[in-house]
Amino acid sequence: MSLIYRAIWQDQDMPDVCGLAADTFTRWVTRKWRSITVPDNGVVHGAGEQDGEQVELEVRTAIASDAGAGIPGVYRADLIETRDGAARWHTTLRSWEATEPGGSQSERWIWVDVEVVGDVDIARLASAAPRLVNDLLAAGEAAVVDGDVLMPVSTQITGFAAGELLAELISRPGRTLPVVVLNDNSPRSVQGGPTRSVLARRRRRRPPRHSGHRGRLHHRQRRCRRNHRRAR
């Protein structure tokens, strides 16, 4: 079995991180496979069809807690999809809240793994976060990795001050969160229309109307002038 995706983050502002994980996982599975019902705590089996291919489904969920050990809540959910071609996809969601011995503040964690086994060319898989991860980030309050904020969508950064903050984030020692920076060179203003400089370039590039007729007219005028001088 090959691990193809892993994401681990904290969400300290979410008071019930295990409840968030359970609700989001249930919605994600139900939207993906309407033929199966996610149990609150247990195992169910089912089947579905995707792109003309039969898929065997297995969903497992488990809830636990140990207040004496400083663990008020733990949640785990698994979706196993076995396809006709014998490829098996296994998505695991873990979530827990725990307090260190002698500590007063709980740590709230979410962990998602995606594994695959079988005839799958891993090199051809798209480099993208699973829908479940995006749903968890969107439903959360303040997802962070080592103090850096996670966001389910891209964020536009403009201005000198924002650029300095981005540079500090990228160059911060100990950073573990990958950062992808893209430069948007599209010739659009904030209002969505072309800028003045673009309009000016367009005006300069636009050829004058009836330029071909004017050129022939000037050519005839020069010929008439030369003939007139010869006649004189």
Coordinates of C-alpha atoms in Angstrom, one line a residue:
M1 CA 0.0 0.0 0.0
S2 CA 1.3 3.4 -1.0
L3 CA 0.7 6.6 1.0
I4 CA -0.1 9.3 -1.6
Y5 CA -1.4 12.1 0.5
R6 CA -1.1 13.2 4.2
A7 CA -2.2 16.3 6.0
I8 CA -2.0 17.1 9.7
W9 CA -3.0 20.4 11.3
Q10 CA -4.4 22.0 14.4
D11 CA -7.6 24.0 14.9
Q12 CA -7.5 25.4 18.4
D13 CA -10.5 27.7 17.9
M14 CA -12.9 24.8 17.1
P15 CA -14.5 23.8 20.4
D16 CA -15.7 20.4 19.2
V17 CA -13.1 19.2 16.6
C18 CA -14.2 15.6 16.7
G19 CA -17.8 16.6 16.0
L20 CA -16.6 18.8 13.1
A21 CA -14.6 15.8 11.7
A22 CA -17.6 13.4 12.1
D23 CA -20.1 15.8 10.4
T24 CA -17.7 16.7 7.6
F25 CA -16.8 13.1 6.9
T26 CA -20.5 12.0 6.8
R27 CA -21.4 14.8 4.3
W28 CA -18.4 14.0 2.1
V29 CA -19.2 10.2 1.9
T30 CA -22.9 10.8 1.4
R31 CA -22.2 13.3 -1.4
K32 CA -19.8 10.9 -3.0
W33 CA -21.7 7.7 -2.5
R34 CA -25.5 8.1 -2.0
S35 CA -25.8 4.3 -1.8
I36 CA -24.3 4.0 1.6
T37 CA -25.1 5.4 5.1
V38 CA -22.3 6.4 7.4
P39 CA -22.8 4.9 10.9
D40 CA -22.3 6.9 14.0
N41 CA -20.0 4.2 15.4
G42 CA -19.5 0.9 13.6
V43 CA -18.9 -0.7 10.1
V44 CA -21.2 -0.8 7.0
H45 CA -20.7 -2.3 3.6
G46 CA -22.2 -1.3 0.3
A47 CA -21.6 -0.9 -3.4
G48 CA -21.8 1.8 -6.0
E49 CA -20.9 2.7 -9.6
Q50 CA -18.6 5.4 -10.9
D51 CA -17.8 6.0 -14.5
G52 CA -19.3 2.6 -15.4
E53 CA -17.2 0.8 -12.9
Q54 CA -18.5 -1.2 -9.9
V55 CA -17.0 -0.2 -6.6
E56 CA -17.3 -2.1 -3.3
L57 CA -17.5 0.2 -0.3
E58 CA -16.7 -0.1 3.3
V59 CA -17.1 2.6 5.9
R60 CA -15.8 2.4 9.5
T61 CA -16.2 4.9 12.3
A62 CA -15.1 4.9 15.9
I63 CA -15.6 7.3 18.8
A64 CA -13.7 7.1 22.1
S65 CA -12.5 9.2 25.0
D66 CA -10.3 8.9 28.1
A67 CA -10.8 11.8 30.4
G68 CA -8.4 10.4 33.0
A69 CA -5.6 10.5 30.5
G70 CA -6.5 14.0 29.3
I71 CA -8.2 12.9 26.1
P72 CA -11.8 14.1 26.1
G73 CA -12.5 13.0 22.6
V74 CA -11.1 10.8 19.7
Y75 CA -12.8 10.2 16.3
R76 CA -11.6 7.9 13.5
A77 CA -13.3 7.3 10.1
D78 CA -12.3 5.1 7.2
L79 CA -13.6 4.9 3.6
I80 CA -12.3 2.0 1.6
E81 CA -13.2 1.8 -2.1
T82 CA -12.3 -1.4 -4.0
R83 CA -12.7 -1.1 -7.8
D84 CA -13.2 -3.7 -10.4
G85 CA -9.5 -3.4 -11.5
A86 CA -8.5 -4.5 -8.0
A87 CA -7.3 -1.0 -7.1
R88 CA -8.2 -0.2 -3.4
W89 CA -8.3 3.4 -2.2
H90 CA -8.3 4.0 1.6
T91 CA -9.1 7.4 3.1
T92 CA -8.5 7.7 6.9
L93 CA -9.6 10.6 9.0
R94 CA -8.4 11.0 12.6
S95 CA -9.3 13.8 15.0
W96 CA -8.7 14.2 18.7
E97 CA -8.5 16.6 21.6
A98 CA -5.8 16.1 24.2
T99 CA -4.3 17.9 27.1
E100 CA -0.6 17.5 28.1
P101 CA 0.0 16.3 31.7
G102 CA 0.1 19.4 33.9
G103 CA -1.2 21.5 31.0
S104 CA -4.3 23.7 31.0
Q105 CA -4.9 24.1 27.3
S106 CA -6.2 21.3 25.0
E107 CA -4.7 20.7 21.6
R108 CA -7.1 19.9 18.8
W109 CA -5.8 17.9 15.8
I110 CA -7.0 16.7 12.4
W111 CA -5.1 14.1 10.4
V112 CA -6.0 12.8 6.9
D113 CA -4.3 10.0 5.0
V114 CA -5.0 8.7 1.5
E115 CA -3.5 5.3 0.5
V116 CA -3.8 3.2 -2.6
V117 CA -2.9 -0.4 -3.5
G118 CA -3.2 -2.1 -6.8
D119 CA -2.7 -1.3 -10.4
V120 CA -2.4 2.5 -10.1
D121 CA 0.3 4.7 -11.7
I122 CA 1.1 7.0 -8.9
A123 CA 3.2 9.3 -11.2
R124 CA 0.0 10.2 -13.1
L125 CA -2.0 11.2 -10.1
A126 CA -2.9 14.9 -9.8
S127 CA -1.1 16.9 -7.1
A128 CA -4.2 18.2 -5.3
A129 CA -5.8 18.0 -1.8
P130 CA -8.7 15.6 -1.5
R131 CA -12.2 17.1 -1.3
L132 CA -12.5 16.0 2.3
V133 CA -9.5 18.1 3.3
N134 CA -10.9 21.2 1.6
D135 CA -14.3 20.6 3.3
L136 CA -12.6 20.3 6.7
L137 CA -10.6 23.5 6.3
A138 CA -13.7 25.4 5.1
A139 CA -15.7 24.1 8.1
G140 CA -13.0 24.9 10.6
E141 CA -12.2 28.1 12.5
A142 CA -8.4 28.6 12.4
A143 CA -6.5 25.7 10.9
V144 CA -2.7 26.1 11.4
V145 CA 0.5 24.2 10.9
D146 CA 3.3 25.3 13.2
G147 CA 1.6 28.7 13.5
D148 CA 1.0 29.2 9.8
V149 CA -2.6 29.6 8.7
L150 CA -4.1 27.1 6.3
M151 CA -6.7 28.2 3.8
P152 CA -8.9 26.1 1.5
V153 CA -8.5 28.6 -1.4
S154 CA -5.8 30.8 -2.8
T155 CA -5.3 34.3 -1.2
Q156 CA -4.6 37.4 -3.3
I157 CA -1.7 39.5 -1.9
T158 CA -1.2 43.0 -3.1
G159 CA 0.9 46.0 -1.8
F160 CA 4.3 46.4 -0.3
A161 CA 3.3 45.6 3.3
A162 CA 1.6 42.4 2.3
G163 CA 4.6 41.5 0.2
E164 CA 6.9 41.9 3.3
L165 CA 4.6 39.6 5.4
L166 CA 4.8 37.0 2.6
A167 CA 8.6 37.2 2.5
E168 CA 8.7 36.8 6.3
L169 CA 6.5 33.7 6.0
I170 CA 8.6 32.1 3.3
S171 CA 12.0 32.8 5.0
R172 CA 10.9 32.0 8.6
P173 CA 13.2 29.4 10.2
G174 CA 11.5 26.2 11.1
R175 CA 8.7 26.6 8.6
T176 CA 7.3 23.2 7.5
L177 CA 4.2 24.4 5.6
P178 CA 4.7 24.4 1.8
V179 CA 4.0 27.8 0.2
V180 CA 3.2 28.3 -3.4
V181 CA 3.4 31.8 -4.9
L182 CA 2.0 32.7 -8.3
N183 CA 2.3 36.0 -10.1
D184 CA -0.8 37.3 -11.9
N185 CA 0.2 39.3 -15.0
S186 CA -3.2 39.6 -16.5
P187 CA -3.8 43.1 -17.9
R188 CA -6.8 43.8 -15.7
S189 CA -7.4 46.5 -13.1
V190 CA -9.2 46.0 -9.8
Q191 CA -12.5 46.9 -11.4
G192 CA -12.0 44.2 -14.0
G193 CA -11.5 46.4 -17.0
P194 CA -8.3 47.1 -18.9
T195 CA -5.9 49.6 -17.5
R196 CA -5.0 52.9 -19.1
S197 CA -1.6 51.7 -20.2
V198 CA -3.2 48.7 -21.9
L199 CA -5.7 50.9 -23.7
A200 CA -2.8 53.2 -24.8
R201 CA -1.0 50.2 -26.3
R202 CA -4.1 49.1 -28.0
R203 CA -4.6 52.5 -29.5
R204 CA -1.0 52.6 -30.8
R205 CA -1.3 49.1 -32.3
R206 CA -4.6 49.8 -34.0
P207 CA -4.0 50.6 -37.7
P208 CA -5.7 53.7 -39.1
R209 CA -8.8 53.2 -41.0
H210 CA -8.6 53.0 -44.8
S211 CA -4.8 53.1 -44.6
G212 CA -4.6 51.2 -47.9
H213 CA -6.6 53.8 -49.8
R214 CA -4.6 56.7 -48.3
G215 CA -1.4 55.0 -49.4
R216 CA -2.5 54.6 -53.0
L217 CA -3.7 58.2 -53.0
H218 CA -0.3 59.5 -51.9
H219 CA 1.4 57.3 -54.4
R220 CA -0.7 58.7 -57.2
Q221 CA -0.1 62.2 -56.1
R222 CA 3.7 61.7 -56.2
R223 CA 3.5 60.2 -59.7
C224 CA 1.4 63.2 -60.9
R225 CA 3.9 65.6 -59.4
R226 CA 6.9 63.9 -61.1
N227 CA 5.0 63.9 -64.5
H228 CA 4.2 67.5 -64.1
R229 CA 7.8 68.5 -63.5
R230 CA 8.9 66.5 -66.5
A231 CA 6.4 68.3 -68.7
R232 CA 7.7 71.6 -67.5

